[in-house]
Amino acid sequence: MEEVVRLTRQTFGETLPENLLSSEEYGIYERLYGRPLRATSPEDVRLLQDSVEDDENGGIEGARNVLLRETPEGNLEAMDYDPGDSSGSAGAVGLDSEAMTDEAGGNAQIDILRRLNQYGDSALDSELVQEEQDVSEEAEEQSEQISLDEFDEGNDDYEAEEAFEDMDSDSEDAEGMSSHPYTVAGKFSTFPTTLQLPKEAFTNPITSLLADFSNKHLSEVAHRTFGGPGLPYSTSTPISKRHLEQKPLALEASQSKMGQMEANSYMAAIMPGAYTAVMSTLVEVRKRLGSDWIEGLLRKGGGPRVLDAGSGGAGVVAWREVLKAEMERSRPEGSDKPVYMGMATVVTGSSALRHRSSRLLDNTTFLPRLPDYVHVRNTPTLDDDAPPPQRKEYDVILAPHTLWPLKEDYMRKQNVQNLWSLLNPKGGVLILIEKGLPRGFEMIAGAREMLLDNYISSPGSSKYENELQSQADERFTKKETGMIIAPCTNHTKCPMYLTPGLSKGRKDFCYFKQRFIRPPYLQRILGAKDRNHEDVQFSYVAVRRGRDERDSNNLVQGEQATDAAFVGYEEPEQSLPNLIQNVASPADPLINTLGLPRAILPPIKRRGHVTLDLCTPAGRIERWTIPRSFSKQAYRDARKSQWGDLWALGAKTRVPRNIRLGRSAASKKPKGKNVFEIEIGEQGMEGVKHVTGGRVKYEKRTKKGRKEKKQKKITLDDF
């Protein structure tokens, strides 16, 4: 009995399983060792069994059923013993009668082994079901979870990479459950999620162009031009350089002066990232507009007309790759009929860049600058009654990195107006892209606000005020038909851009990421040896002119769409019926994804629930929580969701999310004369706005310090 107690102590240390020892044995245990610290947990038994299994697979022999025997020379010899042999004969294990003289010790060892096996099996069986449910969640929390605080503090590259690991979200999991069709339809990702630059159309031509130049010279020029190691003033946004001043790209495709080595640096350092950002946005636009959009352009006489205004031709390469993929999908098997890819126009200000870009593209027109259609008359005038000149029109305009280099706000607005005027009024698509930094987001948000205020008509906002016209009938101009395709699913004021202009200390802004494999020449420029991939950060907006899904396909946005999305479309018949479309093909989604909320940050995964930060169709930033108890399908898809996805399966709770927008530069008013603006609307005067001035606060002194008095409301009597 005492031998059983000693073996128990050696096995479990200072813990003791419940009901393992009898009352008499437990009394001996307390007499020898005192009370145990705690009861042995099932996890302790699992660790014990794991160590025994490791030993059986090649560890020490002491984990087997072994008895020790003293040889005539005085040494100890290990002999295998089978506890299942009830005969107890010495011949079964090769022992003679002298080896079994200590029957108490042998029987005690056999007894304790049997007890341990019975206890371990029962303890582990009780935990088996719950552990199978939680093991995948624990692995995801350790490898994929990135909290918002970690994201804002700028954790290192390897932590950021974990949020973008490729995973097959559409495949079945261990329980045989696959993603909901609406979850698949709302994915914001390419396939595969990590882009591989096309070799024949992109990587190989640039490699041959750079082969005639020294790698060392090219690397020195690139580092000198784009801000040093990491190239922070290119399309890259290295985390180690976030403390630097935010600046636009150091080289522009439209600049007229560019040397040979600068053009080489542009091709090597700018074009890969520009191609990746344009490809990611084009894939998203294609998903939201459907296959009819590109098929209609291909059926058009002469094919689609595309303009690349800011990437030196990389955008055209991405567009043609999308066309090829669409043609392979829709072309019948065995058909070799060629399809005309259409006409392409690229803006390249310098001859050095133009000569290099022409090696990538055929059937392409190169322009030194964009035509100015903002200051061209639209109708005959008294001075010139001739018809207005014919304008160029493009079906797709790609304008990456064209706004930030412009110094003044009026110049950026004029540039957006010019690009809008170049769009085909019967369904042209404009895509504006900037770097995924606070300043870049503010450029995109300002352009979006200008288009909504002056060009895109929405319910309740079909006219805009033209301050240059004095007559009442000409003062308000009717807006055009159009819509925002992505990333916004609302046509209200951006919740992250409530105050126009630049904001100091902004922490929250709308941007997205796309991973790509660096080409070899970019690897050599960066001097990278441990990684060959990179995540491009970008902010963008895609708008369409002349077509509005809210009219043609009964798209509903606003509070109604937000409430319906919160209920969820896991079973569409339970949602609002007027948000459901009548589609011809039952395989297509019944709802329009342009009325769903979009995830603006990576999901926050915890055991038992997932939290999503969403920009809703009502124009608010909300935090939705999807627990396991809400829906098995929704919980599974929420854990598989990624940054930028549209969410259709609802949530259990939602709360407004605090947004850190910083302090507006216009909030600090300059000292000087007070300037007021009188706001005039359709019904006349609407109010008075204090624009500038350094009016001293009206205060009075008291014993407890200064106390500010309420200011008198400004009226017309004050002027």
XYZ file of C-alpha atoms in Angstrom:
719
model
C 0.000 0.000 0.000
C 2.825 2.386 0.822
C 4.422 1.529 -2.533
C 1.235 2.626 -4.328
C 1.357 5.959 -2.496
C 5.001 6.498 -3.381
C 4.372 5.742 -7.067
C 1.416 8.139 -7.052
C 3.621 10.885 -5.617
C 6.310 10.250 -8.230
C 3.739 10.348 -11.028
C 1.637 13.407 -10.110
C 4.036 15.426 -7.957
C 2.240 17.858 -5.649
C -1.200 17.277 -7.237
C -3.477 14.285 -6.697
C -6.385 12.987 -8.827
C -9.732 12.688 -7.115
C -10.839 9.208 -5.991
C -7.553 7.637 -7.098
C -6.476 6.483 -3.637
C -8.537 4.724 -1.055
C -9.098 6.234 2.381
C -6.322 4.164 3.921
C -3.917 5.030 1.102
C -4.814 8.718 1.381
C -4.024 8.601 5.093
C -0.586 7.243 4.289
C -0.211 9.992 1.627
C -0.951 12.760 4.170
C 1.377 11.186 6.715
C 4.276 11.053 4.260
C 3.750 14.173 2.097
C 0.993 16.258 3.622
C -2.085 17.467 1.773
C -1.797 17.919 -2.035
C -1.835 21.450 -3.420
C -4.821 20.847 -5.725
C -6.665 18.164 -7.641
C -4.992 16.973 -10.831
C -6.615 18.561 -13.919
C -7.293 16.729 -17.204
C -4.643 18.884 -18.852
C -2.045 17.450 -16.456
C -3.087 13.962 -17.481
C -2.826 14.926 -21.161
C 0.711 16.200 -20.667
C 1.580 13.028 -18.793
C 0.227 10.805 -21.556
C 1.947 12.882 -24.236
C 5.280 12.416 -22.493
C 4.663 8.657 -22.176
C 3.768 8.440 -25.896
C 6.907 10.352 -26.828
C 8.986 7.955 -24.773
C 7.341 4.958 -26.402
C 8.132 6.423 -29.818
C 11.823 6.603 -29.162
C 12.344 7.986 -25.677
C 13.675 6.278 -22.564
C 12.618 2.747 -21.783
C 11.478 3.638 -18.295
C 8.048 4.607 -19.665
C 7.382 0.943 -20.567
C 6.183 -1.705 -18.084
C 9.609 -2.614 -16.730
C 10.866 -4.420 -13.650
C 14.428 -4.064 -12.406
C 16.481 -7.147 -11.516
C 19.825 -7.326 -9.705
C 22.405 -9.412 -11.497
C 25.055 -11.510 -9.714
C 27.572 -8.786 -10.465
C 25.482 -6.257 -8.490
C 24.139 -4.314 -11.486
C 20.461 -3.585 -12.228
C 18.947 -5.114 -15.359
C 15.635 -3.912 -16.887
C 13.207 -6.642 -17.845
C 9.963 -6.096 -19.787
C 6.805 -7.099 -17.997
C 3.306 -7.496 -19.403
C 0.643 -6.309 -16.895
C -2.056 -8.069 -18.917
C -0.502 -11.466 -18.116
C -2.572 -12.612 -15.135
C -0.696 -15.871 -14.763
C 2.186 -14.073 -13.165
C 4.575 -16.765 -14.335
C 8.153 -15.778 -14.448
C 8.778 -17.510 -17.703
C 6.406 -15.183 -19.535
C 8.767 -12.296 -19.027
C 12.011 -14.094 -18.652
C 12.227 -13.859 -14.859
C 13.069 -16.616 -12.481
C 11.556 -17.143 -9.049
C 14.249 -15.061 -7.379
C 13.321 -11.975 -9.373
C 9.810 -12.010 -8.004
C 10.681 -12.077 -4.338
C 9.366 -8.524 -3.931
C 5.772 -9.319 -4.868
C 4.410 -6.329 -3.007
C 6.421 -3.887 -5.113
C 5.511 -5.604 -8.401
C 1.807 -5.827 -7.617
C 1.762 -2.209 -6.459
C 3.314 -1.048 -9.720
C 0.784 -3.007 -11.782
C -2.086 -1.702 -9.677
C -1.121 1.947 -9.984
C -0.627 1.655 -13.757
C -4.129 0.289 -14.181
C -5.582 3.046 -12.025
C -3.771 5.710 -14.043
C -5.072 4.340 -17.327
C -8.656 4.303 -16.061
C -8.413 7.812 -14.635
C -6.738 9.257 -17.745
C -9.331 7.798 -20.104
C -12.287 9.132 -18.128
C -10.754 12.570 -17.621
C -9.826 13.050 -21.258
C -13.167 11.802 -22.584
C -14.999 14.476 -20.610
C -12.963 17.223 -22.314
C -12.851 15.803 -25.834
C -15.981 17.385 -27.322
C -15.316 20.907 -26.050
C -11.650 20.854 -27.066
C -12.529 19.836 -30.617
C -14.762 22.923 -30.885
C -12.201 25.299 -29.423
C -8.948 24.076 -30.942
C -9.444 25.833 -34.272
C -10.469 29.065 -32.551
C -7.386 29.066 -30.333
C -5.153 28.561 -33.354
C -6.801 31.448 -35.197
C -6.504 33.735 -32.194
C -2.791 33.030 -31.903
C -1.945 33.309 -35.608
C -4.455 35.681 -37.226
C -5.851 38.046 -34.623
C -4.719 41.664 -34.873
C -6.373 44.032 -32.454
C -7.073 47.636 -33.322
C -4.585 48.912 -30.766
C -1.812 46.806 -32.281
C -2.749 48.101 -35.705
C -2.669 51.732 -34.606
C 0.623 51.400 -32.760
C 2.313 50.080 -35.894
C 3.406 46.574 -35.021
C 6.138 45.010 -37.067
C 5.758 43.569 -40.543
C 5.517 39.983 -39.434
C 2.568 40.675 -37.117
C 0.802 42.562 -39.901
C 1.385 39.702 -42.303
C -0.607 37.310 -40.135
C -3.840 39.147 -40.947
C -3.364 38.473 -44.653
C -2.523 34.784 -44.659
C -4.096 33.024 -47.624
C -6.960 30.847 -46.522
C -9.585 29.013 -48.509
C -12.711 30.630 -47.098
C -15.015 28.955 -49.589
C -13.906 25.409 -48.830
C -15.577 23.214 -46.275
C -14.234 23.239 -42.730
C -13.855 20.323 -40.332
C -17.605 20.278 -39.677
C -18.458 20.153 -43.388
C -19.783 23.738 -43.454
C -18.970 26.052 -46.345
C -19.309 29.829 -46.713
C -22.732 31.325 -47.291
C -23.312 32.460 -50.922
C -23.781 36.069 -49.799
C -20.508 35.928 -47.880
C -18.722 34.727 -51.007
C -20.386 37.447 -53.100
C -19.208 40.147 -50.674
C -15.538 39.130 -50.572
C -12.979 41.889 -51.153
C -10.061 39.913 -52.499
C -8.386 38.716 -55.628
C -7.902 35.040 -56.442
C -5.401 34.060 -55.304
C -5.280 36.626 -52.536
C -1.574 37.248 -53.172
C -1.054 38.736 -56.629
C 1.627 37.410 -58.931
C 2.657 40.032 -61.483
C 2.194 38.752 -65.067
C 5.561 37.725 -66.473
C 4.960 38.048 -70.192
C 3.094 41.348 -70.045
C 4.878 43.048 -67.142
C 7.863 41.474 -65.372
C 9.884 40.193 -68.324
C 9.729 43.410 -70.430
C 10.810 45.560 -67.467
C 13.577 43.087 -66.602
C 14.955 43.321 -70.147
C 14.797 47.127 -69.987
C 16.784 47.247 -66.746
C 19.339 44.650 -67.850
C 21.485 47.319 -69.564
C 21.938 49.322 -66.358
C 23.954 48.686 -63.229
C 21.972 47.293 -60.315
C 24.028 49.343 -57.871
C 23.439 52.568 -59.788
C 19.706 51.836 -60.058
C 19.448 51.117 -56.328
C 21.287 54.329 -55.425
C 19.024 56.448 -57.626
C 15.890 54.799 -56.268
C 16.940 55.297 -52.638
C 17.907 58.898 -53.275
C 14.648 59.629 -55.096
C 12.146 57.773 -52.941
C 13.359 58.600 -49.446
C 15.981 56.011 -48.534
C 15.636 52.428 -47.256
C 12.156 51.007 -47.722
C 11.356 53.629 -50.395
C 8.733 55.459 -48.259
C 7.977 57.993 -51.006
C 7.044 55.338 -53.544
C 3.908 53.178 -53.467
C 5.391 51.354 -50.455
C 4.390 52.288 -46.919
C 7.004 50.650 -44.636
C 6.002 50.606 -40.992
C 9.489 51.618 -39.905
C 9.095 54.918 -41.801
C 5.720 55.998 -40.433
C 7.372 58.719 -38.377
C 8.422 60.548 -41.540
C 6.471 63.393 -43.049
C 3.667 62.178 -45.293
C 4.448 63.045 -48.894
C 3.116 61.999 -52.314
C 5.076 59.921 -54.801
C 8.436 61.475 -55.564
C 7.987 60.861 -59.303
C 4.818 61.421 -61.347
C 3.979 59.896 -64.690
C 2.804 63.273 -65.982
C 5.934 65.272 -65.109
C 7.721 66.558 -68.166
C 11.309 66.267 -66.897
C 12.575 62.804 -66.061
C 16.045 61.399 -66.722
C 16.945 57.938 -67.928
C 17.744 56.533 -64.493
C 14.717 58.233 -62.947
C 12.523 56.583 -65.563
C 14.148 53.247 -64.727
C 13.462 53.853 -61.032
C 9.841 54.645 -61.809
C 9.429 51.430 -63.782
C 11.074 49.343 -61.050
C 9.744 50.937 -57.842
C 6.399 52.555 -58.745
C 4.815 50.342 -61.378
C 4.580 47.071 -59.359
C 2.688 48.747 -56.526
C 0.535 50.783 -58.915
C -0.382 47.644 -60.850
C -1.341 45.868 -57.606
C -3.582 48.679 -56.342
C -5.311 49.112 -59.716
C -5.858 45.360 -60.090
C -7.406 45.099 -56.611
C -9.842 47.953 -57.281
C -10.749 46.653 -60.756
C -11.580 43.225 -59.336
C -13.826 44.830 -56.727
C -15.593 46.999 -59.326
C -16.109 43.937 -61.539
C -17.685 42.072 -58.596
C -20.087 44.906 -57.779
C -21.169 45.644 -61.372
C -21.258 42.042 -62.529
C -20.190 40.404 -65.747
C -22.652 42.445 -67.826
C -20.457 45.514 -67.407
C -17.348 44.115 -69.124
C -19.325 42.017 -71.606
C -21.150 45.145 -72.706
C -17.840 46.950 -73.234
C -16.444 44.044 -75.276
C -19.522 44.037 -77.523
C -19.093 47.751 -78.123
C -17.835 48.757 -81.542
C -14.054 49.098 -81.341
C -13.963 47.664 -77.834
C -13.590 49.559 -74.554
C -11.642 52.808 -74.337
C -9.457 53.107 -71.227
C -7.354 56.015 -69.939
C -4.432 55.602 -67.559
C -3.803 59.043 -66.089
C -1.291 58.315 -63.329
C 0.569 54.982 -63.420
C 2.537 55.228 -66.669
C 0.814 52.204 -68.244
C 0.654 49.801 -65.272
C -3.085 50.414 -65.017
C -3.605 49.446 -68.656
C -1.731 46.169 -68.077
C -4.003 45.418 -65.105
C -7.111 46.276 -67.136
C -6.096 43.961 -69.959
C -5.461 41.136 -67.507
C -9.028 41.576 -66.230
C -10.325 41.507 -69.815
C -8.402 38.305 -70.544
C -9.832 36.611 -67.472
C -13.350 37.706 -68.418
C -12.963 36.434 -71.978
C -11.642 33.069 -70.788
C -14.671 32.750 -68.537
C -17.275 33.638 -71.171
C -15.646 32.195 -74.312
C -17.005 28.787 -75.409
C -14.629 25.865 -75.134
C -12.552 25.308 -78.250
C -13.218 28.810 -79.609
C -10.126 30.587 -80.943
C -11.927 33.695 -82.132
C -9.831 36.754 -81.151
C -11.431 39.552 -79.211
C -10.436 43.152 -79.742
C -9.013 44.577 -76.514
C -10.002 48.143 -77.356
C -8.033 51.367 -77.337
C -5.817 52.542 -74.496
C -4.429 55.988 -73.711
C -1.607 56.618 -71.239
C -0.416 59.966 -69.871
C 3.401 60.138 -69.823
C 4.928 63.580 -69.625
C 8.570 62.668 -70.343
C 9.969 61.008 -73.414
C 12.147 58.685 -71.310
C 9.151 57.163 -69.548
C 7.097 57.102 -72.742
C 9.722 55.057 -74.617
C 9.912 52.532 -71.780
C 6.139 52.216 -71.311
C 5.679 51.616 -75.030
C 7.683 48.381 -74.630
C 4.880 47.058 -72.373
C 1.874 48.170 -74.387
C 0.710 47.880 -77.959
C -2.204 49.632 -79.637
C -1.746 52.478 -77.140
C -1.760 56.250 -77.500
C 0.567 58.318 -75.308
C -0.336 61.871 -74.271
C 2.014 64.357 -72.580
C -0.895 65.803 -70.555
C -4.639 65.552 -70.184
C -6.885 67.761 -72.333
C -8.567 70.529 -70.332
C -12.327 70.258 -70.749
C -13.242 72.264 -67.662
C -12.747 75.606 -69.397
C -14.204 74.548 -72.747
C -17.703 75.786 -73.531
C -20.501 73.256 -73.762
C -22.932 75.336 -75.827
C -22.684 78.079 -78.492
C -22.153 81.604 -77.142
C -22.768 85.116 -78.411
C -19.117 85.500 -79.306
C -18.861 82.113 -80.992
C -21.973 80.453 -82.348
C -20.076 77.453 -83.719
C -20.904 74.066 -82.181
C -18.723 73.086 -79.226
C -15.647 70.983 -80.025
C -16.016 67.230 -79.848
C -14.661 65.733 -76.643
C -12.839 62.496 -76.031
C -14.794 59.969 -73.984
C -13.463 56.967 -72.099
C -15.307 53.982 -70.696
C -12.780 53.463 -67.880
C -10.460 56.085 -66.377
C -7.738 54.931 -63.988
C -6.259 57.830 -62.020
C -3.841 56.531 -59.361
C -1.695 59.081 -57.509
C -2.952 62.142 -59.420
C -4.457 64.246 -56.589
C -1.864 64.404 -53.814
C 0.906 65.995 -55.934
C -1.368 69.015 -56.545
C -0.650 71.618 -53.879
C -3.940 73.497 -53.683
C -7.440 72.223 -53.070
C -8.927 74.089 -56.042
C -6.398 72.400 -58.326
C -7.450 68.968 -57.087
C -11.126 69.798 -57.575
C -10.429 71.031 -61.081
C -8.544 67.827 -61.869
C -11.475 65.681 -60.678
C -13.895 67.796 -62.709
C -11.738 67.302 -65.780
C -11.602 63.528 -65.289
C -15.385 63.439 -64.815
C -15.881 65.358 -68.059
C -13.741 62.758 -69.876
C -16.031 59.917 -68.759
C -18.546 58.338 -71.078
C -21.936 59.723 -69.903
C -23.525 56.331 -70.612
C -21.858 54.269 -67.936
C -18.212 55.358 -67.711
C -16.278 54.339 -64.587
C -13.734 56.562 -62.812
C -11.316 55.099 -60.245
C -9.274 57.438 -58.030
C -6.454 55.909 -55.943
C -3.993 57.382 -53.440
C -1.578 55.960 -50.878
C -3.148 54.444 -47.772
C -2.073 57.225 -45.421
C -4.156 59.899 -43.652
C -3.210 62.546 -46.231
C -3.957 60.222 -49.117
C -7.343 59.307 -47.660
C -8.215 62.983 -47.245
C -7.497 63.581 -50.938
C -9.851 60.759 -51.929
C -12.526 61.808 -49.430
C -12.380 65.403 -50.691
C -12.841 64.246 -54.292
C -15.753 62.021 -53.246
C -17.445 64.901 -51.428
C -17.023 67.210 -54.425
C -18.551 64.654 -56.808
C -21.527 64.087 -54.495
C -22.081 67.818 -53.991
C -21.835 68.880 -57.651
C -22.312 65.930 -59.989
C -23.921 62.757 -58.594
C -27.626 63.051 -57.940
C -29.128 61.372 -54.860
C -32.598 61.389 -53.284
C -32.975 64.735 -51.569
C -29.941 66.214 -53.323
C -30.706 66.555 -57.022
C -29.452 70.156 -57.487
C -26.418 72.169 -56.489
C -25.876 75.885 -56.137
C -23.857 77.623 -58.844
C -22.582 80.754 -57.121
C -21.319 82.282 -60.370
C -24.855 82.688 -61.723
C -26.823 85.677 -60.474
C -30.248 84.877 -61.894
C -32.481 82.760 -59.688
C -33.494 80.324 -62.430
C -29.852 79.607 -63.296
C -28.433 79.630 -59.766
C -29.297 75.996 -59.033
C -28.075 73.387 -61.516
C -29.450 69.880 -61.814
C -27.009 67.067 -61.036
C -26.286 64.108 -63.279
C -27.231 60.484 -62.860
C -24.433 58.489 -61.243
C -23.429 56.421 -58.245
C -20.553 55.320 -56.029
C -19.550 51.731 -56.761
C -16.926 51.051 -54.107
C -15.852 51.051 -51.354
C -18.783 53.107 -50.015
C -22.259 51.624 -49.881
C -23.826 54.991 -49.055
C -24.140 58.359 -50.779
C -24.037 60.520 -47.665
C -21.194 62.418 -46.031
C -18.205 60.209 -45.241
C -18.246 59.419 -41.490
C -14.438 59.618 -41.445
C -14.325 62.970 -43.244
C -16.776 65.125 -41.327
C -14.612 68.261 -41.569
C -13.181 69.135 -44.998
C -9.453 69.616 -45.355
C -6.464 68.217 -43.511
C -6.650 66.914 -39.949
C -3.727 66.767 -37.559
C -3.336 63.615 -35.473
C -5.803 61.517 -37.459
C -5.761 57.864 -36.354
C -8.760 56.386 -38.182
C -9.119 56.552 -41.948
C -10.432 54.338 -44.729
C -7.817 52.310 -46.599
C -7.207 48.766 -47.791
C -4.319 46.397 -48.470
C -3.282 44.079 -51.257
C -0.333 41.703 -51.153
C 1.845 40.990 -54.187
C 5.033 39.076 -54.935
C 7.903 41.452 -55.607
C 9.683 41.021 -58.924
C 13.413 40.233 -58.712
C 14.534 43.724 -59.727
C 12.529 45.315 -56.892
C 14.030 42.827 -54.458
C 17.525 43.899 -55.504
C 16.673 47.591 -55.139
C 15.312 47.096 -51.632
C 18.109 44.733 -50.668
C 15.517 42.333 -49.232
C 16.653 38.802 -48.453
C 14.098 37.371 -46.014
C 10.800 38.308 -47.705
C 9.719 38.549 -51.321
C 6.213 39.939 -50.831
C 4.787 43.321 -49.905
C 1.437 44.774 -48.843
C 0.347 47.872 -50.749
C -1.824 50.296 -48.767
C -4.238 52.436 -50.753
C -7.397 54.513 -50.417
C -9.724 54.655 -53.387
C -13.173 55.523 -54.678
C -14.871 54.192 -57.816
C -17.805 56.111 -59.323
C -19.991 55.582 -62.373
C -21.500 58.230 -64.616
C -24.874 57.900 -66.314
C -26.044 54.711 -64.520
C -27.541 54.321 -61.068
C -28.311 50.930 -59.538
C -30.686 52.672 -57.134
C -32.994 53.361 -60.088
C -32.434 50.398 -62.414
C -32.139 47.538 -59.898
C -34.182 48.921 -56.983
C -31.100 49.244 -54.794
C -31.968 50.475 -51.295
C -29.451 52.216 -49.045
C -29.688 54.196 -45.834
C -31.296 53.262 -42.514
C -33.595 50.706 -44.102
C -30.717 48.780 -45.670
C -28.692 48.961 -42.430
C -31.538 47.545 -40.341
C -32.106 44.745 -42.857
C -28.395 43.870 -42.899
C -28.358 43.797 -39.097
C -31.189 41.236 -39.125
C -29.188 39.272 -41.683
C -29.775 37.606 -45.024
C -28.937 34.068 -43.971
C -32.549 33.288 -44.895
C -33.510 36.070 -47.371
C -37.265 35.557 -47.028
C -37.017 36.772 -43.425
C -35.481 40.122 -44.451
C -37.169 43.153 -45.904
C -38.822 42.116 -49.194
C -38.183 45.392 -50.989
C -34.416 44.874 -50.672
C -34.569 41.663 -52.684
C -34.146 41.716 -56.443
C -35.846 39.549 -59.011
C -33.021 37.921 -60.924
C -33.248 35.522 -63.837
C -30.609 33.066 -62.681
C -31.217 31.359 -59.312
C -27.453 30.973 -58.901
C -27.012 34.752 -58.597
C -27.429 36.437 -55.203
C -30.947 37.662 -54.504
C -29.709 40.828 -52.813
C -27.628 43.684 -54.158
C -24.283 43.764 -52.372
C -24.115 47.537 -52.852
C -26.569 47.810 -49.950
C -24.441 45.917 -47.404
C -22.054 47.258 -44.717
C -18.319 46.947 -45.372
C -15.595 45.972 -42.914
C -13.098 48.823 -42.609
C -10.683 46.983 -40.293
C -9.640 43.371 -39.682
C -12.134 41.361 -37.594
C -11.452 41.073 -33.868
C -11.637 37.362 -33.034
C -12.255 36.178 -29.505
C -13.306 32.815 -28.156
C -17.038 32.545 -28.653
C -17.598 35.779 -30.604
C -16.279 37.959 -33.418
C -16.414 41.759 -33.625
C -16.602 43.597 -36.951
C -16.049 47.336 -37.492
C -18.393 48.231 -40.338
C -19.233 51.282 -42.428
C -22.988 50.954 -42.800
C -25.258 52.036 -45.691
C -26.602 54.700 -43.330
C -23.217 56.449 -43.332
C -22.131 55.521 -39.801
C -19.251 53.523 -38.343
C -20.606 50.799 -36.073
C -19.200 47.812 -34.215
C -21.211 44.625 -34.718
C -20.750 41.538 -32.541
C -21.503 38.037 -33.830
C -21.433 35.450 -31.010
C -21.587 31.716 -31.531
C -25.099 31.674 -30.097
C -26.392 34.057 -32.797
C -25.946 31.719 -35.750
C -23.586 28.864 -36.471
C -23.235 29.931 -40.125
C -22.762 33.627 -39.320
C -20.217 32.873 -36.597
C -18.245 30.602 -38.916
C -18.238 33.153 -41.763
C -17.341 36.001 -39.405
C -14.211 34.162 -38.305
C -13.323 33.611 -41.972
C -14.048 37.223 -42.994
C -11.312 39.644 -43.933
C -10.649 43.340 -44.110
C -12.803 45.003 -46.792
C -15.492 42.314 -47.051
C -19.195 43.135 -47.272
C -21.191 41.544 -44.450
C -24.659 40.098 -45.082
C -25.394 37.670 -42.231
C -26.359 40.134 -39.501
C -25.249 40.428 -35.879
C -26.596 40.171 -32.351
C -25.529 43.582 -31.037
C -24.278 46.814 -32.551
C -22.931 50.003 -31.020
C -21.459 53.194 -32.520
C -17.687 53.124 -32.792
C -15.609 56.064 -31.654
C -13.616 57.514 -34.541
C -10.348 59.337 -33.940
C -10.370 61.989 -36.636
C -7.748 64.283 -35.150
C -7.965 68.053 -35.053
C -8.856 69.967 -38.167
C -6.383 72.570 -39.358
C -9.280 74.971 -39.890
C -10.406 74.690 -36.253
C -7.685 77.123 -35.152
C -8.930 80.414 -36.536
C -6.334 83.027 -37.461
C -6.294 86.301 -35.634
C -7.508 89.375 -37.463
C -10.700 90.883 -38.782
C -13.859 88.849 -38.299
C -15.262 87.517 -41.567
C -18.776 86.107 -41.849
C -20.561 84.255 -44.617
C -24.288 84.450 -45.210
C -25.567 81.102 -46.441
C -28.256 81.411 -49.114
C -30.414 78.454 -50.172
C -33.391 77.913 -52.427
C -35.719 79.469 -49.856
C -33.445 82.443 -49.182
C -31.189 83.069 -46.187
C -30.382 79.935 -44.182
C -27.882 81.239 -41.644
C -24.661 83.105 -40.849
C -21.281 81.377 -40.602
C -18.213 82.744 -38.804
C -15.312 82.092 -41.225
C -12.198 83.792 -39.840
C -11.248 86.179 -37.119
C -9.638 86.406 -33.701
C -12.483 87.580 -31.508
C -11.402 87.504 -27.871
C -13.500 85.341 -25.581
C -15.993 87.343 -23.568
C -14.976 86.569 -19.981
C -15.340 88.035 -16.533
C -13.133 87.664 -13.471
C -14.487 85.986 -10.347
C -12.977 84.754 -7.091
C -12.870 81.216 -8.515
C -11.155 82.290 -11.687
C -12.264 83.358 -15.105
C -15.708 82.411 -16.276
C -16.815 82.621 -19.882
C -20.123 84.218 -20.695
C -22.440 82.966 -23.371
C -22.032 84.860 -26.625
C -24.922 86.573 -28.251
C -26.315 84.812 -31.324
C -25.334 86.507 -34.594
C -28.225 88.080 -36.492
C -28.596 90.542 -39.360
C -28.924 93.395 -36.852
C -25.247 92.971 -35.970
C -24.091 94.115 -39.455
